[in-house]
mmCIF file of C-alpha atoms and ligand atoms in Angstrom:
data_model
loop_
_atom_site.group_PDB
_atom_site.id
_atom_site.type_symbol
_atom_site.label_atom_id
_atom_site.label_comp_id
_atom_site.label_asym_id
_atom_site.label_seq_id
_atom_site.Cartn_x
_atom_site.Cartn_y
_atom_site.Cartn_z
ATOM 1 C CA MET A 251 102.177 -150.150 117.914
ATOM 2 C CA PRO A 252 98.947 -148.040 118.138
ATOM 3 C CA LEU A 253 98.784 -145.590 121.024
ATOM 4 C CA SER A 254 95.806 -147.154 122.602
ATOM 5 C CA SER A 255 97.683 -150.409 123.299
ATOM 6 C CA THR A 256 100.326 -148.593 125.473
ATOM 7 C CA PRO A 257 99.251 -149.228 129.106
ATOM 8 C CA ASN A 258 98.228 -146.100 131.081
ATOM 9 C CA PHE A 259 97.442 -147.014 134.681
ATOM 10 C CA ASP A 260 95.800 -144.438 136.867
ATOM 11 C CA LEU A 261 95.216 -145.943 140.192
ATOM 12 C CA HIS A 262 93.741 -143.237 142.299
ATOM 13 C CA ALA A 263 90.554 -141.474 141.455
ATOM 14 C CA HIS A 264 87.382 -140.225 143.104
ATOM 15 C CA SER A 265 83.617 -140.114 142.084
ATOM 16 C CA THR A 266 80.642 -138.470 143.588
ATOM 17 C CA VAL A 267 80.420 -141.705 145.895
ATOM 18 C CA SER A 268 82.906 -139.636 147.923
ATOM 19 C CA ASP A 269 84.201 -136.141 147.187
ATOM 20 C CA GLY A 270 84.702 -136.303 143.413
ATOM 21 C CA LEU A 271 82.630 -134.319 140.943
ATOM 22 C CA LEU A 272 81.743 -137.050 138.428
ATOM 23 C CA SER A 273 79.603 -140.089 138.726
ATOM 24 C CA PRO A 274 81.472 -143.503 138.572
ATOM 25 C CA ALA A 275 80.372 -143.873 134.978
ATOM 26 C CA ASP A 276 81.284 -140.322 133.820
ATOM 27 C CA LEU A 277 84.663 -140.819 135.544
ATOM 28 C CA VAL A 278 85.361 -143.936 133.667
ATOM 29 C CA ARG A 279 84.271 -142.397 130.428
ATOM 30 C CA ARG A 280 86.448 -139.375 130.912
ATOM 31 C CA ALA A 281 89.417 -141.632 131.813
ATOM 32 C CA ALA A 282 88.999 -143.657 128.598
ATOM 33 C CA GLU A 283 88.799 -140.405 126.648
ATOM 34 C CA ARG A 284 92.021 -139.352 128.041
ATOM 35 C CA GLY A 285 93.876 -142.551 127.227
ATOM 36 C CA VAL A 286 93.692 -144.313 130.548
ATOM 37 C CA THR A 287 93.713 -148.086 129.894
ATOM 38 C CA ALA A 288 93.218 -149.148 133.560
ATOM 39 C CA LEU A 289 91.601 -146.875 136.183
ATOM 40 C CA ALA A 290 91.120 -147.641 139.930
ATOM 41 C CA LEU A 291 88.158 -146.212 141.412
ATOM 42 C CA THR A 292 89.224 -145.334 144.874
ATOM 43 C CA ASP A 293 86.511 -143.339 146.828
ATOM 44 C CA HIS A 294 87.115 -142.468 150.305
ATOM 45 C CA ASP A 295 86.004 -145.120 152.751
ATOM 46 C CA GLU A 296 83.468 -146.653 150.249
ATOM 47 C CA VAL A 297 83.391 -149.333 147.456
ATOM 48 C CA SER A 298 79.756 -148.919 146.207
ATOM 49 C CA GLY A 299 80.687 -147.120 143.070
ATOM 50 C CA PHE A 300 82.348 -150.137 141.607
ATOM 51 C CA ALA A 301 79.428 -151.846 139.817
ATOM 52 C CA ALA A 302 78.606 -148.667 137.937
ATOM 53 C CA ALA A 303 82.234 -148.017 137.100
ATOM 54 C CA ARG A 304 82.631 -151.697 135.818
ATOM 55 C CA ALA A 305 79.537 -151.363 133.631
ATOM 56 C CA ALA A 306 80.884 -148.146 132.107
ATOM 57 C CA ALA A 307 84.420 -149.593 131.701
ATOM 58 C CA ASP A 308 83.007 -152.595 129.702
ATOM 59 C CA GLU A 309 81.342 -150.166 127.344
ATOM 60 C CA ALA A 310 84.342 -147.997 126.948
ATOM 61 C CA GLY A 311 86.826 -150.881 126.533
ATOM 62 C CA ILE A 312 88.989 -150.151 129.371
ATOM 63 C CA ARG A 313 89.798 -151.924 132.597
ATOM 64 C CA VAL A 314 88.557 -150.883 135.992
ATOM 65 C CA ILE A 315 90.042 -151.896 139.336
ATOM 66 C CA ALA A 316 88.030 -151.952 142.477
ATOM 67 C CA GLY A 317 89.732 -149.811 145.042
ATOM 68 C CA VAL A 318 89.262 -147.700 148.125
ATOM 69 C CA GLU A 319 91.094 -145.024 150.001
ATOM 70 C CA VAL A 320 90.915 -145.736 153.550
ATOM 71 C CA SER A 321 91.180 -142.956 156.190
ATOM 72 C CA VAL A 322 93.713 -143.842 158.796
ATOM 73 C CA THR A 323 95.056 -142.006 161.895
ATOM 74 C CA TRP A 324 98.709 -142.805 162.513
ATOM 75 C CA HIS A 325 99.831 -141.414 165.858
ATOM 76 C CA ASP A 326 98.254 -138.033 165.468
ATOM 77 C CA THR A 327 98.676 -137.658 161.642
ATOM 78 C CA THR A 328 95.832 -138.491 159.004
ATOM 79 C CA VAL A 329 97.206 -140.791 156.358
ATOM 80 C CA HIS A 330 95.399 -142.442 153.476
ATOM 81 C CA VAL A 331 95.833 -146.193 152.401
ATOM 82 C CA VAL A 332 94.586 -147.104 148.996
ATOM 83 C CA GLY A 333 93.441 -150.643 148.613
ATOM 84 C CA LEU A 334 93.603 -151.954 145.027
ATOM 85 C CA GLY A 335 91.853 -155.004 143.629
ATOM 86 C CA VAL A 336 89.702 -155.549 146.617
ATOM 87 C CA ASP A 337 86.510 -157.565 146.577
ATOM 88 C CA PRO A 338 83.707 -154.851 147.044
ATOM 89 C CA GLU A 339 81.647 -157.684 148.499
ATOM 90 C CA ASP A 340 84.086 -158.575 151.462
ATOM 91 C CA ALA A 341 82.255 -158.443 154.675
ATOM 92 C CA ALA A 342 85.146 -157.476 156.986
ATOM 93 C CA LEU A 343 86.042 -154.586 154.639
ATOM 94 C CA ALA A 344 82.400 -153.385 154.521
ATOM 95 C CA THR A 345 82.156 -153.363 158.285
ATOM 96 C CA GLY A 346 85.394 -151.544 158.694
ATOM 97 C CA LEU A 347 84.540 -148.901 156.057
ATOM 98 C CA ALA A 348 81.039 -148.475 157.567
ATOM 99 C CA ALA A 349 82.475 -147.854 160.980
ATOM 100 C CA ILE A 350 84.693 -144.982 159.437
ATOM 101 C CA ARG A 351 81.736 -143.592 157.540
ATOM 102 C CA SER A 352 79.550 -143.349 160.604
ATOM 103 C CA SER A 353 81.943 -141.110 162.196
ATOM 104 C CA ARG A 354 81.837 -138.593 159.502
ATOM 105 C CA THR A 355 78.415 -137.126 160.372
ATOM 106 C CA THR A 356 79.392 -136.182 163.918
ATOM 107 C CA ARG A 357 82.629 -134.690 162.509
ATOM 108 C CA ALA A 358 80.801 -132.555 159.988
ATOM 109 C CA SER A 359 78.579 -131.125 162.756
ATOM 110 C CA ARG A 360 81.740 -130.341 164.753
ATOM 111 C CA ILE A 361 83.461 -128.643 161.563
ATOM 112 C CA ALA A 362 80.187 -126.474 161.109
ATOM 113 C CA GLU A 363 80.312 -125.493 164.739
ATOM 114 C CA SER A 364 84.025 -124.409 164.555
ATOM 115 C CA LEU A 365 83.042 -122.397 161.303
ATOM 116 C CA ASP A 366 80.149 -120.840 163.107
ATOM 117 C CA ALA A 367 82.277 -119.603 165.879
ATOM 118 C CA ILE A 368 84.279 -117.576 163.219
ATOM 119 C CA GLY A 369 81.156 -116.343 161.770
ATOM 120 C CA ILE A 370 80.586 -118.514 158.886
ATOM 121 C CA ARG A 371 76.966 -119.759 158.941
ATOM 122 C CA GLY A 372 75.099 -122.449 157.213
ATOM 123 C CA SER A 373 78.039 -124.577 156.432
ATOM 124 C CA LEU A 374 76.531 -127.878 157.663
ATOM 125 C CA GLU A 375 73.542 -127.599 155.178
ATOM 126 C CA GLY A 376 75.788 -126.111 152.633
ATOM 127 C CA ALA A 377 78.264 -129.069 152.818
ATOM 128 C CA TYR A 378 75.533 -131.657 152.642
ATOM 129 C CA ARG A 379 74.163 -130.025 149.423
ATOM 130 C CA TYR A 380 77.479 -130.949 147.848
ATOM 131 C CA ALA A 381 77.676 -134.458 149.361
ATOM 132 C CA ALA A 382 75.851 -136.631 146.827
ATOM 133 C CA ASN A 383 76.472 -139.303 149.317
ATOM 134 C CA ALA A 384 75.657 -137.919 152.659
ATOM 135 C CA GLU A 385 77.583 -140.498 154.567
ATOM 136 C CA LEU A 386 80.720 -139.493 153.078
ATOM 137 C CA VAL A 387 80.380 -135.911 153.924
ATOM 138 C CA GLY A 388 83.924 -134.364 154.318
ATOM 139 C CA ARG A 389 86.046 -131.364 154.088
ATOM 140 C CA THR A 390 85.937 -131.093 150.302
ATOM 141 C CA HIS A 391 82.128 -130.552 150.480
ATOM 142 C CA PHE A 392 82.631 -127.888 153.143
ATOM 143 C CA ALA A 393 85.217 -126.214 150.780
ATOM 144 C CA ARG A 394 82.929 -126.156 147.933
ATOM 145 C CA PHE A 395 80.202 -124.475 149.943
ATOM 146 C CA LEU A 396 82.818 -121.884 151.228
ATOM 147 C CA VAL A 397 83.562 -121.138 147.618
ATOM 148 C CA GLU A 398 79.956 -120.923 146.669
ATOM 149 C CA ALA A 399 79.424 -118.471 149.687
ATOM 150 C CA GLY A 400 82.206 -116.175 148.277
ATOM 151 C CA ILE A 401 84.555 -116.723 151.261
ATOM 152 C CA SER A 402 87.589 -118.022 149.293
ATOM 153 C CA PRO A 403 88.012 -118.078 145.433
ATOM 154 C CA ASP A 404 88.741 -121.777 145.172
ATOM 155 C CA VAL A 405 88.924 -124.987 147.048
ATOM 156 C CA LYS A 406 92.693 -124.933 147.614
ATOM 157 C CA THR A 407 92.471 -121.535 149.235
ATOM 158 C CA VAL A 408 89.775 -122.760 151.509
ATOM 159 C CA PHE A 409 91.963 -125.588 152.715
ATOM 160 C CA ARG A 410 94.798 -123.277 153.184
ATOM 161 C CA HIS A 411 92.798 -120.799 155.409
ATOM 162 C CA TYR A 412 90.148 -122.779 156.888
ATOM 163 C CA LEU A 413 90.275 -126.667 156.674
ATOM 164 C CA ALA A 414 93.914 -127.728 156.827
ATOM 165 C CA ALA A 415 95.293 -129.000 160.226
ATOM 166 C CA GLY A 416 95.609 -126.127 162.621
ATOM 167 C CA LYS A 417 93.139 -123.873 160.774
ATOM 168 C CA PRO A 418 89.919 -122.655 162.450
ATOM 169 C CA GLY A 419 87.504 -125.112 160.735
ATOM 170 C CA TYR A 420 89.788 -128.064 161.414
ATOM 171 C CA VAL A 421 88.604 -130.640 163.755
ATOM 172 C CA PRO A 422 90.903 -133.316 164.971
ATOM 173 C CA HIS A 423 89.456 -136.783 164.233
ATOM 174 C CA ARG A 424 90.284 -140.499 164.959
ATOM 175 C CA TRP A 425 90.165 -142.642 161.756
ATOM 176 C CA ALA A 426 90.908 -146.186 161.433
ATOM 177 C CA ALA A 427 94.133 -147.879 162.780
ATOM 178 C CA LEU A 428 96.899 -148.367 160.237
ATOM 179 C CA ALA A 429 97.032 -152.146 160.867
ATOM 180 C CA ASP A 430 93.234 -152.454 160.570
ATOM 181 C CA ALA A 431 93.121 -150.703 157.282
ATOM 182 C CA CYS A 432 95.788 -152.970 155.808
ATOM 183 C CA ALA A 433 94.275 -156.094 157.163
ATOM 184 C CA TRP A 434 90.827 -155.230 155.698
ATOM 185 C CA ILE A 435 92.493 -154.560 152.390
ATOM 186 C CA ARG A 436 94.490 -157.734 152.444
ATOM 187 C CA GLY A 437 91.611 -159.770 153.686
ATOM 188 C CA ALA A 438 89.404 -158.550 150.780
ATOM 189 C CA GLY A 439 92.132 -159.719 148.374
ATOM 190 C CA GLY A 440 93.702 -156.358 147.709
ATOM 191 C CA VAL A 441 97.063 -154.691 147.834
ATOM 192 C CA ALA A 442 97.531 -151.852 150.436
ATOM 193 C CA VAL A 443 99.271 -148.807 148.864
ATOM 194 C CA LEU A 444 100.539 -145.788 150.964
ATOM 195 C CA ALA A 445 98.793 -142.835 149.200
ATOM 196 C CA HIS A 446 100.454 -139.550 148.431
ATOM 197 C CA PRO A 447 103.316 -139.688 151.064
ATOM 198 C CA ALA A 448 104.613 -136.319 150.342
ATOM 199 C CA ARG A 449 101.377 -134.808 151.758
ATOM 200 C CA TYR A 450 102.168 -135.921 155.430
ATOM 201 C CA LYS A 451 103.782 -133.308 157.485
ATOM 202 C CA VAL A 452 106.188 -135.632 159.295
ATOM 203 C CA SER A 453 109.934 -135.607 159.681
ATOM 204 C CA ARG A 454 112.105 -137.962 157.684
ATOM 205 C CA ARG A 455 112.485 -140.246 160.643
ATOM 206 C CA GLU A 456 108.754 -140.349 161.299
ATOM 207 C CA MET A 457 108.300 -141.181 157.588
ATOM 208 C CA ASP A 458 110.598 -144.026 157.845
ATOM 209 C CA SER A 459 108.768 -145.469 160.839
ATOM 210 C CA LEU A 460 105.395 -144.844 159.010
ATOM 211 C CA VAL A 461 106.795 -146.843 156.048
ATOM 212 C CA GLY A 462 108.201 -149.502 158.393
ATOM 213 C CA GLU A 463 104.922 -149.892 160.255
ATOM 214 C CA PHE A 464 102.991 -149.988 157.013
ATOM 215 C CA LYS A 465 105.112 -152.618 155.563
ATOM 216 C CA ALA A 466 104.896 -154.594 158.849
ATOM 217 C CA ALA A 467 101.162 -154.451 158.656
ATOM 218 C CA GLY A 468 101.175 -156.072 155.118
ATOM 219 C CA GLY A 469 101.429 -152.916 152.954
ATOM 220 C CA GLU A 470 103.047 -153.656 149.709
ATOM 221 C CA ALA A 471 103.319 -150.544 147.677
ATOM 222 C CA ILE A 472 103.671 -146.603 147.799
ATOM 223 C CA GLU A 473 102.539 -143.939 145.418
ATOM 224 C CA VAL A 474 105.598 -142.602 143.823
ATOM 225 C CA ILE A 475 103.955 -140.902 140.838
ATOM 226 C CA SER A 476 101.004 -138.937 142.143
ATOM 227 C CA GLY A 477 98.984 -135.835 141.151
ATOM 228 C CA ASN A 478 100.004 -134.637 144.591
ATOM 229 C CA HIS A 479 103.802 -134.999 143.956
ATOM 230 C CA ASP A 480 106.188 -132.894 142.011
ATOM 231 C CA ALA A 481 109.248 -134.404 140.295
ATOM 232 C CA ALA A 482 111.449 -133.993 143.247
ATOM 233 C CA GLN A 483 108.984 -135.717 145.462
ATOM 234 C CA ALA A 484 108.393 -138.494 143.188
ATOM 235 C CA ALA A 485 112.261 -139.058 143.058
ATOM 236 C CA ALA A 486 112.385 -138.979 146.861
ATOM 237 C CA PHE A 487 109.607 -141.542 147.209
ATOM 238 C CA ALA A 488 111.153 -143.711 144.575
ATOM 239 C CA ARG A 489 114.130 -144.042 146.825
ATOM 240 C CA VAL A 490 111.873 -144.821 149.791
ATOM 241 C CA ALA A 491 110.324 -147.620 147.745
ATOM 242 C CA ARG A 492 113.799 -148.950 146.941
ATOM 243 C CA ALA A 493 115.024 -148.642 150.475
ATOM 244 C CA HIS A 494 111.835 -150.421 151.990
ATOM 245 C CA GLY A 495 111.477 -152.930 149.052
ATOM 246 C CA LEU A 496 107.826 -151.697 148.145
ATOM 247 C CA ALA A 497 106.178 -151.764 144.786
ATOM 248 C CA ALA A 498 105.353 -148.375 143.204
ATOM 249 C CA SER A 499 102.007 -146.973 142.399
ATOM 250 C CA ARG A 500 100.935 -144.262 139.962
ATOM 251 C CA GLY A 501 97.673 -142.217 140.452
ATOM 252 C CA SER A 502 96.318 -138.830 139.645
ATOM 253 C CA ASP A 503 94.063 -138.548 142.744
ATOM 254 C CA PHE A 504 91.536 -136.865 140.176
ATOM 255 C CA HIS A 505 88.502 -135.379 141.934
ATOM 256 C CA GLY A 506 86.939 -133.493 139.034
ATOM 257 C CA PRO A 507 87.548 -131.033 136.185
ATOM 258 C CA GLY A 508 88.354 -127.463 137.055
ATOM 259 C CA GLU A 509 89.238 -127.769 140.777
ATOM 260 C CA GLY A 510 93.134 -127.601 140.539
ATOM 261 C CA TYR A 511 93.386 -131.435 140.998
ATOM 262 C CA ALA A 512 95.522 -133.549 138.579
ATOM 263 C CA GLU A 513 93.957 -134.682 135.426
ATOM 264 C CA LEU A 514 93.278 -138.384 134.716
ATOM 265 C CA GLY A 515 96.193 -140.339 133.159
ATOM 266 C CA ARG A 516 98.444 -137.322 132.676
ATOM 267 C CA LEU A 517 101.200 -138.504 134.802
ATOM 268 C CA ALA A 518 104.881 -139.311 134.345
ATOM 269 C CA ALA A 519 105.942 -143.023 133.983
ATOM 270 C CA LEU A 520 107.000 -144.949 136.850
ATOM 271 C CA PRO A 521 110.846 -145.263 137.265
ATOM 272 C CA ALA A 522 111.730 -148.257 135.347
ATOM 273 C CA ASP A 523 113.627 -150.195 138.115
ATOM 274 C CA LEU A 524 110.734 -150.067 140.435
ATOM 275 C CA GLU A 525 108.084 -152.991 140.454
ATOM 276 C CA PRO A 526 104.899 -151.547 139.306
ATOM 277 C CA VAL A 527 101.980 -152.241 141.751
ATOM 278 C CA TRP A 528 99.852 -153.569 138.971
ATOM 279 C CA ALA A 529 102.310 -156.516 138.521
ATOM 280 C CA ARG A 530 100.662 -157.687 141.898
ATOM 281 C CA LEU A 531 97.004 -157.285 140.686
ATOM 282 C CA PRO A 532 95.008 -160.260 139.237
ATOM 283 C CA ALA A 533 94.681 -159.561 135.407
HETATM 284 P P1 LIG B 274 88.287 -135.516 154.658
HETATM 285 O O1 LIG B 274 88.489 -137.036 154.443
HETATM 286 O O2 LIG B 274 86.967 -135.158 154.884
HETATM 287 O O3 LIG B 274 89.330 -135.047 155.723
HETATM 288 O O4 LIG B 274 88.878 -134.948 153.359
HETATM 289 C C1 LIG B 274 90.067 -135.196 152.758
HETATM 290 C C2 LIG B 274 89.999 -134.643 151.356
HETATM 291 O O5 LIG B 274 90.079 -133.063 151.265
HETATM 292 C C3 LIG B 274 91.291 -135.054 150.472
HETATM 293 O O6 LIG B 274 90.892 -136.423 149.964
HETATM 294 C C4 LIG B 274 91.168 -134.058 149.462
HETATM 295 O O7 LIG B 274 90.248 -134.326 148.434
HETATM 296 C C5 LIG B 274 90.850 -132.721 150.187
HETATM 297 N N1 LIG B 274 92.011 -132.042 150.634
HETATM 298 C C6 LIG B 274 92.693 -132.171 151.587
HETATM 299 N N2 LIG B 274 93.689 -131.190 151.642
HETATM 300 C C7 LIG B 274 93.522 -130.342 150.614
HETATM 301 C C8 LIG B 274 94.067 -129.324 150.018
HETATM 302 N N3 LIG B 274 95.191 -128.690 150.682
HETATM 303 N N4 LIG B 274 93.714 -128.754 148.914
HETATM 304 C C9 LIG B 274 92.536 -129.258 148.367
HETATM 305 N N5 LIG B 274 91.980 -130.303 148.734
HETATM 306 C C10 LIG B 274 92.344 -131.018 149.926
HETATM 307 MN MN1 LIG B 275 89.299 -136.339 148.538
HETATM 308 MN MN1 LIG B 276 94.056 -138.941 149.993
HETATM 309 MN MN1 LIG B 277 92.411 -139.446 147.062
#
């Protein structure tokens, strides 16, 4: 069987529509070059990149799935819910995402003020220079500016010292409610997936209640294989998927070449006993 007929699903990736470095079309072309056969475009809080991604995917001969990564606040923890196979034209989804986006600009001003307070000037203008889509301005754009300004050597170091929860440039923010995010995704015909669960700084007990609430809200799957997970974390969340009866997803969370994020399509296979989330997507 030729290699190209082996399915290679990558169900989590970003473009310049949010905080990725490649346009939707370039992202799709790179995915195709790296052997991805089905790519989900999952920009933060926005679905507008899908049309360009689909056009490029038709040319490259791969499948593209309309997705989104919704920013959610669960208790005081930020969690991300990926929606796969959503209708990008769905009105309720569009309204919900627009509300999240509108809060990003005030948050950006607050981040800049808090960086100002520790002597880092000009970060608001700097971040917007990196935000191709100004509405989606976020911490990654600030991080790129801080690297440019010589404050840290790379984006990950910026997060560690300035932008992660508890650091001086971190501004607590209320995103969407978990139940709303799941309802918008399902209402738009999509499947809700709990993204990169190992990233959440919660106890085991809290993780159990997060997953329980997610499932009660209509969540159907969890990222087991993720660019954010090491092998032990993947094994741990495979167990969570089994315990809660969730389907499993696989996604790189690719943001661009050379930023230390995982590469497109270069991921381990899902454990064979788990139901792949793509079995629930319309073909
Ligand atoms: P925001 O939605 O503006 O809070 O930005 C969240 C984004 O910041 C994530 O989607 C990642 O792209 C990026 N991010 C968060 N934490 C880190 C980290 N520790 N290292 C690198 N990027 C990160
Ligand atoms: Mn991101
Ligand atoms: Mn995320
Ligand atoms: Mn992501």
